Amino acid sequence: MPVIPGAFDYHSPRSLDEALSLLQQHAGEAKILAGGQSLLRYVEERGDHLAIGAMTREHALEDSSVVRNSYSLLHDTALVIADPLVRNQATVGGNIAHADPANDHPATMLAYDATLVTKGPKGERTIAIDDFFTGLFENAMSDDEILTEIRIPKPAANSGGAYTKFERKVGDYAISAAAVQLRLDGDTVAAARIGLTNVSAVPMRAQGAEAELVGKSLSDAVIEAAGKAAAAECDPSPDLRGGVDYKRDITRVMVKRSIQQAVARAKGGK
Amino acid sequence: MSEHEVTLTVNGESVTRSVEARMLLVHFIREDLSLTGTHIGCDTTSCGACTVLVNGKPVKSCTVFAVQAEGAEVETIESVAAGGVLHPLQEGFWEKHGLQCGYCTPGMIMTAKEFLVRNPNPTEDEIRRGISGNLCRCTGYNKIVEAIQYAAEKLQADAGGE
Amino acid sequence: MPQLDDRTEPHSELADGVSAQVPTTDEVQIKTPENIGGMGHRKKRKEDPRFLQGKGNYVDDVKLPGMLYMDIVRSPYAHAKINKIDASAALEMDGVLAVITGEDLKAAGDLHWMPTLMSDTQMVLPIDKVVYYAQEVCAVIATSRYIAADAIEQVFVDYEPLDAVVDPFEAMKDKVIVRDDKDKKTNHIWHWEAGDKAATDAVFNDATTVVKEKFYIPRIHVSSIETCGMVANYNKVREHMQIYMTSQAPHAHRTVFALVSGIPEHKIQIISPDIGGGFGGKVPVYPGYVICAVASLVTGKPVKWIEDRSENLQADSFARDYHIEAEMAADKEGRITGLRVKTLSDCGAADAAANPSKFPAGLYSICTGSYDMKAAHVEVDGVYTTKPPGGVAYRCSFRVTEAVHMVERMTDIMAHDLGVDPADYRLKNFIRPDQFPYKSPTGWEYDSGNYEAALNKAMDMIDYRGLRKEQAEKRAKGELMGIGISSFTEVVGAGPSKDYDILGIKMFDSAEIRIHPTGKAMARFGTKSQGQGHETTYAQIIAEELGLPADDIEVEEGDTDTAPYGLGTYASRSTPTAPRPTASGPTRAVLPQLRARPPQWPRGRSGPRRRRSPRTC
């Protein structure tokens, strides 16, 4: 019966320091389970960034007015992670730290150029999201570190973002999904970052697609070229959700739709 | 393997039990507390038949360890008909034929109960999104949506009348 | 595609004239007063209050004193030789009482194989080899669910993988033999034909138009929201086996258990409590049930087995998996003249379809559908593959889904090739009302019908002509819009004994109605609801027939000790078959007597107060 988990020991630390010392004691054998604690649970703007406590439940992103009003890409993402019941239990930090390319937050955080804050026996450090995902289910944290906070830079003026996900049914992983965050200078794309979901072994940025956008004046042809570049540079595996060609083409469409939506938002639309 | 004493409130009553760390909340509720109205339909957090409220939020109790519910307020389907009077949702499911085999019904009602607290006057689309984490194999959902609409109207009318 | 403008309207006069006679819902007459609440009265379901309050009683809710738990070790290969099963580590675990293997079942009286309804055999537990992925290999019996789950991880099976064959066309080449337990070393199970080959060939030779198509109706799983399970409770002193089981057919299962196990049928009680959906998936007898019953027999204690979702999806009965090649012929007027069908039925590792018809391909030969044609010939071959066995399930009525899909699709293709509107083409080719009773070219007798009237009525209801116009306008703008039409003729209510049978019992159902002195009634049936609402429907039918208030009738099903014999609930059979005995003369005769002399509390004494039913439950 796979529904029944294997036996394990359980500790419920009351503080971050207690958690860190337990991690050291059980180095390499412990897995962090976000539980009943209310540690590290917040979503708020602090100076130049949005700070999200790693143990923040996904539903808190959905409900947050600052996220809804100023971080459209993150809000889009929060609405399509798993299903509403899972979002009441799942945490933002868990979604990222698991380093699963099928999860939705990695692509979004890549597009936002987020910074991750971790704490370990040697103290606190920050890791740029571009350096965080090191392999399938592998990240740049050491065994005795805990992810404590995610920092998303406050979008500059004339910025917009969007997450578009294609899934077989609610609760399933994406066949493909695209996270786009960009800034416009008139009709020219001044900056753009694009993250892709579930079309590579390691969460990836579509840098080829970004290059097709940055510095260009927006047109259907430019957006199409970005979509095609993403389709070419992604590396999906064939599975029950579809074959490689299909997933590439879905990626092209997701990237285009996210760009179109992000542009509309950058221009002041919703 | 470790045993832990957990204390939580279930349907308003405080319970303390010693459980294995790996004991799933759904098994704790069904086996240790003999509250069998909460069902198990899958092993992949997919179906929502095991939905209960933990601190007011619906969660799939097959994906929560009992030890994680330490100190929590848990509500199951058995608590919904307060004082033996059916909740407007239960009335709605009965009136609108929102169930057939009845297996998904408790989870569906628990999800809808919290949903209507957050969104007392929902559109049909919002209801469908709200219950998208719960699967029903019999009805095709239309009658469930009607049942929730019925309950929303009833709750609104009751609130207005006070 | 045909243009609507140049369309003629065949049979429009006849169709319009007849459609007026077909009653619509609002014309249904309610014959009983409100307080009786017979057929046609709107009634909330009697079963719902318990489901709405978490008080249903499903198999996994059953808890018996001293109950043990079973978990199953399953094969990680689709086809593999078993060299050795080493259960010693599992048996050393605290709380593990037994590991049951195929050898144990063999020693218990050759219980390692069981017969199927299709006159085939199926492994309960293997001794030599496994023939599908997730096949049951052995079972662990332990004092808790969790220990049983831990223990299956400690059973070590030495497998020698063999080539799998999952494509039925490959299987027909006999390069990999799935069932080497059989005398004949072939995967071909049976060949079956219906209709007249020579007459069909002749019709095709004379045809003006012939269309051909290949179809694959894929394997599907019913996926009821409750999986399957059992609590078996053998009482050694009474030599009595009590079984709680997710069963759509408790009486048939009792008979099968008696035949398989050797326990006399009167010493077996099967209780099918509330069932969380069946859809045909709770008709077959799965190996898990048999092992669970044996486990209780061996330990003398109640044993619970509840499969999880993965097990349910991987190993339980499937439906469909038909590979069809069809040809349809038409004459120069465009009339359908013949149908020629060849089909390969992928049966998996055993021919174990829960099919109570007398034919290996079920009712597939109903495939000429609602159309009049001169000749038809249908051939079906059954073949083994290294996949789980099964074949029939919901919306199927024993291969009718496959038959209907094929003939309707062929009719659409023919209409398309002839340039005729698909609805008009159907109206033109339907069996006409004056042809009934109609003998179909594959041997079915259709007693009555008026297909033109039915289709015309449906077309009027959706404004078919208007939709076609809208479709044409949208197409002109490059927008696609589809309209689908399907008609079907099938045998429901499984069914007449000349075509149906289970184990020589024939198909029937019975009802038992007890009327208590105060005029309240208890009605028991051999069918078993899985969500269909029998408790309400049957009460309303009895109310209609006997004039007792539906609210005064308690309907009960599922306990073979108390319910009268019946073949169970599937194939849309329960409502047409089960409540019929309620209209019998003797039942009706007793009522006037009761009404004339109702029991009364003697006058002058203080009697019990009248209780009002609680409003909520």
PDB file of C-alpha atoms in Angstrom, chain C residues 291 383 442 522 566 575:
ATOM      1  CA  ILE C 291      -6.988 -14.493  -0.654  1.00  0.00           C
ATOM      2  CA  VAL C 383      -6.564 -13.116 -27.511  1.00  0.00           C
ATOM      3  CA  THR C 442     -27.299 -11.094 -36.807  1.00  0.00           C
ATOM      4  CA  MET C 522     -39.856  -3.933   4.816  1.00  0.00           C
ATOM      5  CA  GLY C 566     -30.918 -11.976  -7.280  1.00  0.00           C
ATOM      6  CA  THR C 575     -35.214  -1.049 -11.905  1.00  0.00           C
TER       7      THR C 575
END
